[in-house]
Backbone as JSON, one array per atom type, in Angstrom:
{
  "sequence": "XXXXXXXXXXXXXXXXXXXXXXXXXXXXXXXXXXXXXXXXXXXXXXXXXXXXXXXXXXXXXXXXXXXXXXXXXXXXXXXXXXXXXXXXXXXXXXXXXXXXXXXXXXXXXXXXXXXXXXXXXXXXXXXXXXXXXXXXXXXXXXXXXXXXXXXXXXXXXXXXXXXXXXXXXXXXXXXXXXXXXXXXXXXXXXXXXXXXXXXXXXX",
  "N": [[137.86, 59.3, 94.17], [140.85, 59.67, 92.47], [141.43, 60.6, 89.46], [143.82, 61.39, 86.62], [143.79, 63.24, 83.88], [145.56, 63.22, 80.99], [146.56, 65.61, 78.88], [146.78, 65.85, 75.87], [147.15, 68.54, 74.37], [144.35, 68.98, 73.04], [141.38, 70.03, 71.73], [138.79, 68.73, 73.02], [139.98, 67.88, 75.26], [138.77, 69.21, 78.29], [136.18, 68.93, 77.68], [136.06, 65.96, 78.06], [137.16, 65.81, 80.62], [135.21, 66.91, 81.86], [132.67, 65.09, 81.69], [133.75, 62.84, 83.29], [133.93, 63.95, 85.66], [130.9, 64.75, 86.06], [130.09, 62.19, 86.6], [131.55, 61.21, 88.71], [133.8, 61.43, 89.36], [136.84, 62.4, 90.73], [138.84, 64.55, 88.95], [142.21, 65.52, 87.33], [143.68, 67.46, 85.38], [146.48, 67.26, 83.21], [149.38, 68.18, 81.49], [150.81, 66.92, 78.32], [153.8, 67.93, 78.47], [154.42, 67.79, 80.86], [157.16, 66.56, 83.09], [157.63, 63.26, 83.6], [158.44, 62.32, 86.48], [157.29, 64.44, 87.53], [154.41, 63.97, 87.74], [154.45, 61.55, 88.97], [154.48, 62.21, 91.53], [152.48, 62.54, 92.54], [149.16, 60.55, 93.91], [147.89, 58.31, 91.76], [144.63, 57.03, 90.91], [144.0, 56.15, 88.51], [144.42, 56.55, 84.57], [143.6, 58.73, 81.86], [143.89, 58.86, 78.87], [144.06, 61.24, 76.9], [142.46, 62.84, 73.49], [144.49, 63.44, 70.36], [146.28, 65.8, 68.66], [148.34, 64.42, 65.8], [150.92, 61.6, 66.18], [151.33, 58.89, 68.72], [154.04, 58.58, 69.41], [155.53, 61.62, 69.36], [153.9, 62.52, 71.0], [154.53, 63.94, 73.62], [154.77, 63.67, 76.65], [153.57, 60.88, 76.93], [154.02, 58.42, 75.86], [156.21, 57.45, 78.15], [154.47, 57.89, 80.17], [152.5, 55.61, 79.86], [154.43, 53.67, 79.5], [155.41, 53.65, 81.88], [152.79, 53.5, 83.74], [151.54, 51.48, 83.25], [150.99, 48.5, 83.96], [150.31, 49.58, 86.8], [148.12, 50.91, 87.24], [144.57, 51.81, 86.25], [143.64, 52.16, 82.71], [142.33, 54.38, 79.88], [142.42, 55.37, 76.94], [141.76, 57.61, 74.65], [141.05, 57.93, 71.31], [143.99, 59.42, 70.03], [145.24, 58.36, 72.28], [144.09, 56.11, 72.58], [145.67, 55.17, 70.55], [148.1, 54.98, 71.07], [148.27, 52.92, 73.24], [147.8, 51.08, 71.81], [150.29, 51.11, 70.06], [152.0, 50.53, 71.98], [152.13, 47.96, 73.01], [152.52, 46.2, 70.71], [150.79, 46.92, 68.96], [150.71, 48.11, 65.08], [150.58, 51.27, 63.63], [148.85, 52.76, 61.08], [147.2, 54.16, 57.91], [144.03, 55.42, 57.86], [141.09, 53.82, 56.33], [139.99, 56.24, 54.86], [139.83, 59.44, 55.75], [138.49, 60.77, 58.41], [136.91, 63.56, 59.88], [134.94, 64.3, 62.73], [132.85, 62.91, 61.84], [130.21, 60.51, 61.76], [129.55, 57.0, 62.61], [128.96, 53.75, 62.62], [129.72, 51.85, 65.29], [130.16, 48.42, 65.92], [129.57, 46.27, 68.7], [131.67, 43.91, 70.78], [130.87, 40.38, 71.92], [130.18, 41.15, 75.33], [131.56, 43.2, 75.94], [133.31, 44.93, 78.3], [133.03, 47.92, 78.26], [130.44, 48.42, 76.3], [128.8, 47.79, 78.25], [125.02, 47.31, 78.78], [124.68, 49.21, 76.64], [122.74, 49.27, 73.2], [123.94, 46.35, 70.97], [125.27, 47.97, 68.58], [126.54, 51.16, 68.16], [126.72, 54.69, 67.5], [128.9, 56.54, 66.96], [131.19, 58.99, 67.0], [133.68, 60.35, 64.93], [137.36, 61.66, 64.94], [139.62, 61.38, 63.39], [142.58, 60.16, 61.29], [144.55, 57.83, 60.88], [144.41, 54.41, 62.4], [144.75, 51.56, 63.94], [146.21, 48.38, 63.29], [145.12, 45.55, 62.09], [145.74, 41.76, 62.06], [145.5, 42.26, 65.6], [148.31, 42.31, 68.19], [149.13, 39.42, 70.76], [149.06, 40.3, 73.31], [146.79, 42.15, 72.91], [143.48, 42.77, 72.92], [140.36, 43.5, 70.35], [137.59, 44.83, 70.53], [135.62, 46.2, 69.34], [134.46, 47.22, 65.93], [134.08, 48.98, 62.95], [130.63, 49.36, 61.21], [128.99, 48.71, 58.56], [129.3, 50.55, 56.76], [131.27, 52.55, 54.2], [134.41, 50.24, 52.58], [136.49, 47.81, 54.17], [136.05, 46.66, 57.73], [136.85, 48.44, 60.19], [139.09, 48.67, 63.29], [137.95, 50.0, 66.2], [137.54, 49.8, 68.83], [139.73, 48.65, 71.6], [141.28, 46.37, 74.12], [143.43, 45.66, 76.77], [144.38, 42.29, 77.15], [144.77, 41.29, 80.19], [145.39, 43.29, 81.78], [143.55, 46.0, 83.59], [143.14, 48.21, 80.89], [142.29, 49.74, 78.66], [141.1, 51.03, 75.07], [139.85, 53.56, 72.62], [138.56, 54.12, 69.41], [137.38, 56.34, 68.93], [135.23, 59.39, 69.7], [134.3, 59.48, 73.09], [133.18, 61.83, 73.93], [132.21, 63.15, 72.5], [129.17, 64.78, 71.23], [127.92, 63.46, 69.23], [127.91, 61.16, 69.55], [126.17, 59.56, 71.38], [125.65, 57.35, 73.76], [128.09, 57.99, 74.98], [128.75, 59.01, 76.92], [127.92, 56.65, 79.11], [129.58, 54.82, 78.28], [132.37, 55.55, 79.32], [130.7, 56.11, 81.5], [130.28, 52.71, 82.63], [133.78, 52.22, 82.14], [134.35, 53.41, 84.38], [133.34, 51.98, 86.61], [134.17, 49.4, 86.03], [136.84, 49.24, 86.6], [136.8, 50.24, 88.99], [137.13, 52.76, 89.98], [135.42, 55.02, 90.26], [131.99, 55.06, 92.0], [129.06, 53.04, 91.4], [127.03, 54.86, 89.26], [123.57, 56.08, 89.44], [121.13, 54.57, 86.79], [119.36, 56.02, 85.56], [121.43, 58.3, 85.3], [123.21, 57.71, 83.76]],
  "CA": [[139.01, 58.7, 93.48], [141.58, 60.95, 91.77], [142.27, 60.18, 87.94], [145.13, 61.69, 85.82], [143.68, 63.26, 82.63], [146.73, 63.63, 80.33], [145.61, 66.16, 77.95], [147.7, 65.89, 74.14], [146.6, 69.55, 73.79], [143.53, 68.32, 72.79], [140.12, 70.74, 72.71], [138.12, 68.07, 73.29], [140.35, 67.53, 76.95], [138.26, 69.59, 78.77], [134.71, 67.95, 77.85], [136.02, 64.92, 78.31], [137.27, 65.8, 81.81], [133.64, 67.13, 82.64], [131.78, 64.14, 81.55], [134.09, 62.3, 84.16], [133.71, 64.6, 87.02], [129.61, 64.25, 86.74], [130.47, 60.16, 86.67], [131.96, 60.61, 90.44], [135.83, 60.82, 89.36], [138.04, 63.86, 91.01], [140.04, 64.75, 88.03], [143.55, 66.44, 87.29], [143.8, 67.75, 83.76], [148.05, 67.89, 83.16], [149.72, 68.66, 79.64], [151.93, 65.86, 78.45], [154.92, 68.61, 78.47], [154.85, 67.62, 82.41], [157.8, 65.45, 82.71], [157.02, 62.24, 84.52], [158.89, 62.49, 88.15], [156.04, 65.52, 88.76], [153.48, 63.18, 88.06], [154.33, 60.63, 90.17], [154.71, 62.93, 93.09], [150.25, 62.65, 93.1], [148.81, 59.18, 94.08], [146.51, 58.41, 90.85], [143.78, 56.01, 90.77], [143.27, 55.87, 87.25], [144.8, 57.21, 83.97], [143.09, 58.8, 81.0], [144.7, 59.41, 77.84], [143.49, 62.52, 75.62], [142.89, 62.88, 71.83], [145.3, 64.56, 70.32], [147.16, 65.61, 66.88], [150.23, 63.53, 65.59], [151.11, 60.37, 66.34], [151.57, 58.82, 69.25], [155.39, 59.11, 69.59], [155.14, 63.01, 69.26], [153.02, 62.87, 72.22], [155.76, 64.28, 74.84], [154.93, 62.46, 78.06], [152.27, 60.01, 76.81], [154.49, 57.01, 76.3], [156.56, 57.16, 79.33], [153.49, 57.84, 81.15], [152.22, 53.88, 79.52], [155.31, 52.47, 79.95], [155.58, 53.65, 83.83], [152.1, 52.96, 84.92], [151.02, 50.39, 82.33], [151.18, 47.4, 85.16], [149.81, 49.76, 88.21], [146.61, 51.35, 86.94], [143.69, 51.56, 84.9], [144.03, 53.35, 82.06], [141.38, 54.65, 79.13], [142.97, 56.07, 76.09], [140.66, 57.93, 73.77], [141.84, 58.56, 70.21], [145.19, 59.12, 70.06], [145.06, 57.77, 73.35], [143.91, 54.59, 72.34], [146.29, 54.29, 69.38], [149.68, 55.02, 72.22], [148.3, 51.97, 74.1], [148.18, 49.62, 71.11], [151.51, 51.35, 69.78], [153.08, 50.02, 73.39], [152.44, 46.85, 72.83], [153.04, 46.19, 69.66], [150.07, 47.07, 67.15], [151.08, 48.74, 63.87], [149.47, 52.34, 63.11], [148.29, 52.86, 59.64], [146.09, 55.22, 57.52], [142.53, 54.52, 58.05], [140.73, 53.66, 54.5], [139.54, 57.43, 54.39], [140.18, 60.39, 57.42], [137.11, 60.93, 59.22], [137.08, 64.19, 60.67], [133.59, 64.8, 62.68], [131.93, 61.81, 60.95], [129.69, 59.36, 62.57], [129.92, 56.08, 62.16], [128.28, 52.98, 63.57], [130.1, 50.75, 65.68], [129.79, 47.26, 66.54], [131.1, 45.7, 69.92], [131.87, 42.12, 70.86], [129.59, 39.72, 72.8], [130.54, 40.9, 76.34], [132.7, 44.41, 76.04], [132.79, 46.04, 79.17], [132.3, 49.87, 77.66], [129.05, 48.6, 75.89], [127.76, 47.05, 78.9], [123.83, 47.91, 78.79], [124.54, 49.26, 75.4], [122.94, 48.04, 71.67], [124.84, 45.9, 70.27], [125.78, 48.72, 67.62], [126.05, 52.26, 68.58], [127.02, 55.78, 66.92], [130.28, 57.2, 67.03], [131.87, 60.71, 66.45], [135.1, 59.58, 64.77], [138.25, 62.64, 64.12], [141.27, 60.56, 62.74], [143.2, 59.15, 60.1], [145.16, 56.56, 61.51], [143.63, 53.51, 62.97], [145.79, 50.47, 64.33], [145.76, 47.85, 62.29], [144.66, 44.01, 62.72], [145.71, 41.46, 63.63], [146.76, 42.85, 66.85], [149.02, 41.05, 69.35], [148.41, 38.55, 71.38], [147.86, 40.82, 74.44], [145.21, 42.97, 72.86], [141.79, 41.85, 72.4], [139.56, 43.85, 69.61], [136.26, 44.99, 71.34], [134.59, 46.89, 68.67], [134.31, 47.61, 64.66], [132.85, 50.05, 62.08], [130.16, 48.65, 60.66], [127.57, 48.74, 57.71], [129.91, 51.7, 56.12], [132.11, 51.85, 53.36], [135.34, 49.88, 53.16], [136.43, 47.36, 55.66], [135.57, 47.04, 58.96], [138.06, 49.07, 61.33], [138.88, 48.9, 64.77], [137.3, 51.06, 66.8], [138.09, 49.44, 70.61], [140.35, 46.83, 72.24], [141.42, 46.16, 75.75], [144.26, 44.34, 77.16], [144.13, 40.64, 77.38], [144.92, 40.89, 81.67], [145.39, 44.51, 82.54], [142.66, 47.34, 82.77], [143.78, 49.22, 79.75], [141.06, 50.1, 77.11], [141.29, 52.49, 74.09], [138.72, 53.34, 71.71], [139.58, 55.49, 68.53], [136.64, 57.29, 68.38], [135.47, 60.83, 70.87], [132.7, 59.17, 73.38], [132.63, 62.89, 74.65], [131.43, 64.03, 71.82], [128.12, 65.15, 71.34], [126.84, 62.78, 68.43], [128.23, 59.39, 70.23], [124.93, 59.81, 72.54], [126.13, 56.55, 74.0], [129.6, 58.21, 75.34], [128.53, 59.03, 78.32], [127.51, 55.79, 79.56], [130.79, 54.0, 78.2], [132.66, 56.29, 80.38], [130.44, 55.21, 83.14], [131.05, 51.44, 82.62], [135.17, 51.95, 82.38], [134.86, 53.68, 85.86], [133.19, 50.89, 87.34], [134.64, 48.4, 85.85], [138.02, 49.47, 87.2], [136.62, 50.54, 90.75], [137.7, 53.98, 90.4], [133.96, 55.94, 91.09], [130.84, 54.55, 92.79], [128.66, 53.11, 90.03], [126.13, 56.01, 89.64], [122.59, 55.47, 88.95], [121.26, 54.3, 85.71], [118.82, 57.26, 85.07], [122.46, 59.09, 85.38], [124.58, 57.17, 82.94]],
  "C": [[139.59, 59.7, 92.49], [142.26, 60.01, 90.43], [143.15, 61.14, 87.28], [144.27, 61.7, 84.32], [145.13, 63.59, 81.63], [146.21, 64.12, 78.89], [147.01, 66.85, 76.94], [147.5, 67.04, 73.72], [145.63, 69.6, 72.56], [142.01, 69.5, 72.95], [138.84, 69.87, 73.24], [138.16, 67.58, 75.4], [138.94, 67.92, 78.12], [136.79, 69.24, 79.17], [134.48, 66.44, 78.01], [136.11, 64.64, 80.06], [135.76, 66.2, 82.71], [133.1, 65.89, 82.71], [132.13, 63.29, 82.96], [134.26, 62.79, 85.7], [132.05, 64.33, 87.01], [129.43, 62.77, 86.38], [130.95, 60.17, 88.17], [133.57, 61.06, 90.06], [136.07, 62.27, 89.78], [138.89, 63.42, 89.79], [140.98, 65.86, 87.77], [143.64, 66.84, 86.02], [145.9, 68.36, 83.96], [148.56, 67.78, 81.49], [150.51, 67.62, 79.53], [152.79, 66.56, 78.46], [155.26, 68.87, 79.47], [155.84, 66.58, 82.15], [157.08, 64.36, 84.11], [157.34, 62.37, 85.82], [157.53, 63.67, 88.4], [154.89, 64.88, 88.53], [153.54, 62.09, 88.86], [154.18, 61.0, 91.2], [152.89, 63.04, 93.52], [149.88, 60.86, 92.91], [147.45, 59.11, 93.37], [145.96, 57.21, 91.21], [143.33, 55.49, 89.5], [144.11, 56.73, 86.43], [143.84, 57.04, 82.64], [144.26, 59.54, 80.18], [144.37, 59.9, 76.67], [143.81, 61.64, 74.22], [144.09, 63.55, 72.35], [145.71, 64.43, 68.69], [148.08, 65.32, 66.74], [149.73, 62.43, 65.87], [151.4, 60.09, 67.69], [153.3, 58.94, 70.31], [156.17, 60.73, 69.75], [154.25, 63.65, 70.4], [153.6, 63.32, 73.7], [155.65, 62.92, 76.13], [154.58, 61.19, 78.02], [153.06, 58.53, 77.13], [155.16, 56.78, 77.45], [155.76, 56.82, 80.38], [152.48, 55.83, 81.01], [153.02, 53.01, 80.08], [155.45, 52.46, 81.83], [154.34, 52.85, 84.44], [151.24, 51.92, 84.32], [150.16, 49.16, 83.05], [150.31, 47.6, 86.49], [148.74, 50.06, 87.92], [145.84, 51.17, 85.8], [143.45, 52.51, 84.24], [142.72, 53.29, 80.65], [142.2, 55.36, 78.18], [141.87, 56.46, 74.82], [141.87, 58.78, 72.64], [143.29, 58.03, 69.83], [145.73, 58.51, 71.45], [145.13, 56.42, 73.04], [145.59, 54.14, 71.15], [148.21, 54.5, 70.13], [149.32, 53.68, 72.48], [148.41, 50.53, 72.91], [149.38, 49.7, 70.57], [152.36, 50.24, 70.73], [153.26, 48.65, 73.39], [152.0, 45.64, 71.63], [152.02, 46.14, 68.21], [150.83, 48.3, 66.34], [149.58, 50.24, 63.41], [149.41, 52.49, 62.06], [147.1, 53.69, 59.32], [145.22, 54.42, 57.67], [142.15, 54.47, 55.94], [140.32, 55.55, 54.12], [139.62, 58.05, 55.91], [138.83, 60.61, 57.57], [137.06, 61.9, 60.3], [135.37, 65.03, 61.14], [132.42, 64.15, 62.02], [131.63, 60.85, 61.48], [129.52, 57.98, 61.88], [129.44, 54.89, 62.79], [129.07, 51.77, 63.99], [129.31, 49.49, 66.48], [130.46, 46.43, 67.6], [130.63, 44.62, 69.98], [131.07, 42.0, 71.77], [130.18, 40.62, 74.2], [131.67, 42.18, 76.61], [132.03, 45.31, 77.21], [132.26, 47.56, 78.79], [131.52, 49.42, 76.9], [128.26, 47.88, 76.63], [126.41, 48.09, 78.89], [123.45, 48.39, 77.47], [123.69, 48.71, 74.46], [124.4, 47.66, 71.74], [125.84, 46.65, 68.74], [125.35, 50.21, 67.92], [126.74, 53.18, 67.92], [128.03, 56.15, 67.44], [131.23, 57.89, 66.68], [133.52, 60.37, 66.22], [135.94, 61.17, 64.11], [139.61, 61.93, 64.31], [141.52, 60.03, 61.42], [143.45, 58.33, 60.32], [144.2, 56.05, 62.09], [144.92, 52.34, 63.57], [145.32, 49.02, 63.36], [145.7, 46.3, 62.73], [145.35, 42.86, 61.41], [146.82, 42.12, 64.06], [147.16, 41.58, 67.37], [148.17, 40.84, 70.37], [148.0, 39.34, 72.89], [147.07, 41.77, 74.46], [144.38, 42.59, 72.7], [140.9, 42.93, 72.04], [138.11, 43.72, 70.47], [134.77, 45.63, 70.55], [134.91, 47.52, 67.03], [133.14, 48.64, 63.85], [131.95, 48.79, 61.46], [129.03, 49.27, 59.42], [128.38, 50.37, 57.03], [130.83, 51.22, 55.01], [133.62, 51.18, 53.26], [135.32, 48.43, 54.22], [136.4, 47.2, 56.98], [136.87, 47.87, 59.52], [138.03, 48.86, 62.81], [138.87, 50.0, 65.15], [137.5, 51.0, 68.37], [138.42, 48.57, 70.7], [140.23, 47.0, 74.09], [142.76, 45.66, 75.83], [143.72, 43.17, 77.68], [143.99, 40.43, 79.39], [144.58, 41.88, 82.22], [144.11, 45.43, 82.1], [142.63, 48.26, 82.38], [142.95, 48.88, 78.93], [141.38, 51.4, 76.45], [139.96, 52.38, 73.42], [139.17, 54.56, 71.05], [138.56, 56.51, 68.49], [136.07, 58.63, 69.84], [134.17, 60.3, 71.54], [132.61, 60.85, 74.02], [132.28, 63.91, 73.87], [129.96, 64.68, 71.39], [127.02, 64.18, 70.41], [127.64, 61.69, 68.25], [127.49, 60.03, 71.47], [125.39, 58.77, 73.75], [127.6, 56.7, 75.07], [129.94, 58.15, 77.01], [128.59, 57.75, 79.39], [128.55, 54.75, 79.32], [131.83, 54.14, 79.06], [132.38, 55.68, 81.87], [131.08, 53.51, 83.79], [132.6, 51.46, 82.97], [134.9, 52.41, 83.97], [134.22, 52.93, 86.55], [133.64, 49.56, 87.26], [135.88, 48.13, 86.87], [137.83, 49.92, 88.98], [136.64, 51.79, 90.86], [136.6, 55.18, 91.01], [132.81, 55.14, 91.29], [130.3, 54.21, 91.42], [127.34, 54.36, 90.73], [124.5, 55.22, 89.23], [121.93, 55.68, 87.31], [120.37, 55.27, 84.45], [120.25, 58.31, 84.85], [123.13, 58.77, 84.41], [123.51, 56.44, 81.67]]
}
């Protein structure tokens, strides 16, 4: 299955695109400064959506690339990734209580969140941002996961869409100290169909 990394000039792109090649996924790594018509011209199975620096609007292709295939595929937005997909439909971005660049952090996910299936119920997470999206979200996002036991109030950390399979999460699971990343990864690509599930010594 061929996914669509869309990489925000991001250095993280690259280790994120590994993790998902030994998960099963054929992946494309393209710059958002592709315009959209040459991405359509490849039949994706899946879209991932890089960190990156800025804001989501600043992200050249990123939103077109939401608004086009929003409806047809399943999409993963990490980071600034995540915070395009709640932009799109209609959460509010905002400073986080303090920037967190390279700072772990322990999140907590909801009863039943696909990306912590198998999971604790509270797992470590390599967070580089300021912004966060801010709550309450609209009615077709649904909150999947919060900081917890840190200072401040809780933050979101992952939603979903309410129908479609579109998940973000603000924080880097391909980072090295979110041990856990790997295996969230795995979950979205089975959830969505897009690679074989692998085995569980693997993920």
């Amino acid at each position: 299955m061929r996914l669509l990394l869309l990489d925000n000039f991001d250095s993280f792109t690259h280790t994120l695109a590994d993790y998902l090649r030994q998960l099963g996924a054929e992946v494309v790594v393209r710059r958002n400064d592709v315009p959209l018509p040459e991405l359509q011209q490849t039949a994706w199975d899946g879209i991932v959506l890089s960190p990156g620096p800025g804001v989501p609007a600043a992200a050249g292709v990123m939103p077109a690339v939401i608004a086009h295939y929003h409806a047809r595929l399943p999409m993963l937005g990490v980071c600034l990734g995540h915070q395009a997909l709640g932009e799109f439909f209609g959460a509010e971005l905002g400073r986080a209580a303090r920037p967190m660049h390279g700072k772990v952090s322990s999140v907590a996910w909801a009863p039943g969140a696909a990306l912590a299936a198998g999971l604790p119920a509270v797992t470590p997470a390599t967070r580089y941002h300021s912004l966060v999206l801010r709550e309450p979200l609209p009615a077709a996002l649904v909150a999947l996961a919060h900081t917890t036991g840190g200072p401040g109030p809780p933050e979101l950390m992952a939603l979903r869409h309410a129908a479609w399979p579109l998940f973000g999460v603000q924080f880097h699971p391909e980072a090295l100290l979110t041990p856990d990343g790997r295996a969230m990864l795995a979950n979205w690509l089975r959830f969505c169909n897009i690679a074989k599930p692998v085995p569980s010594a693997a993920g």
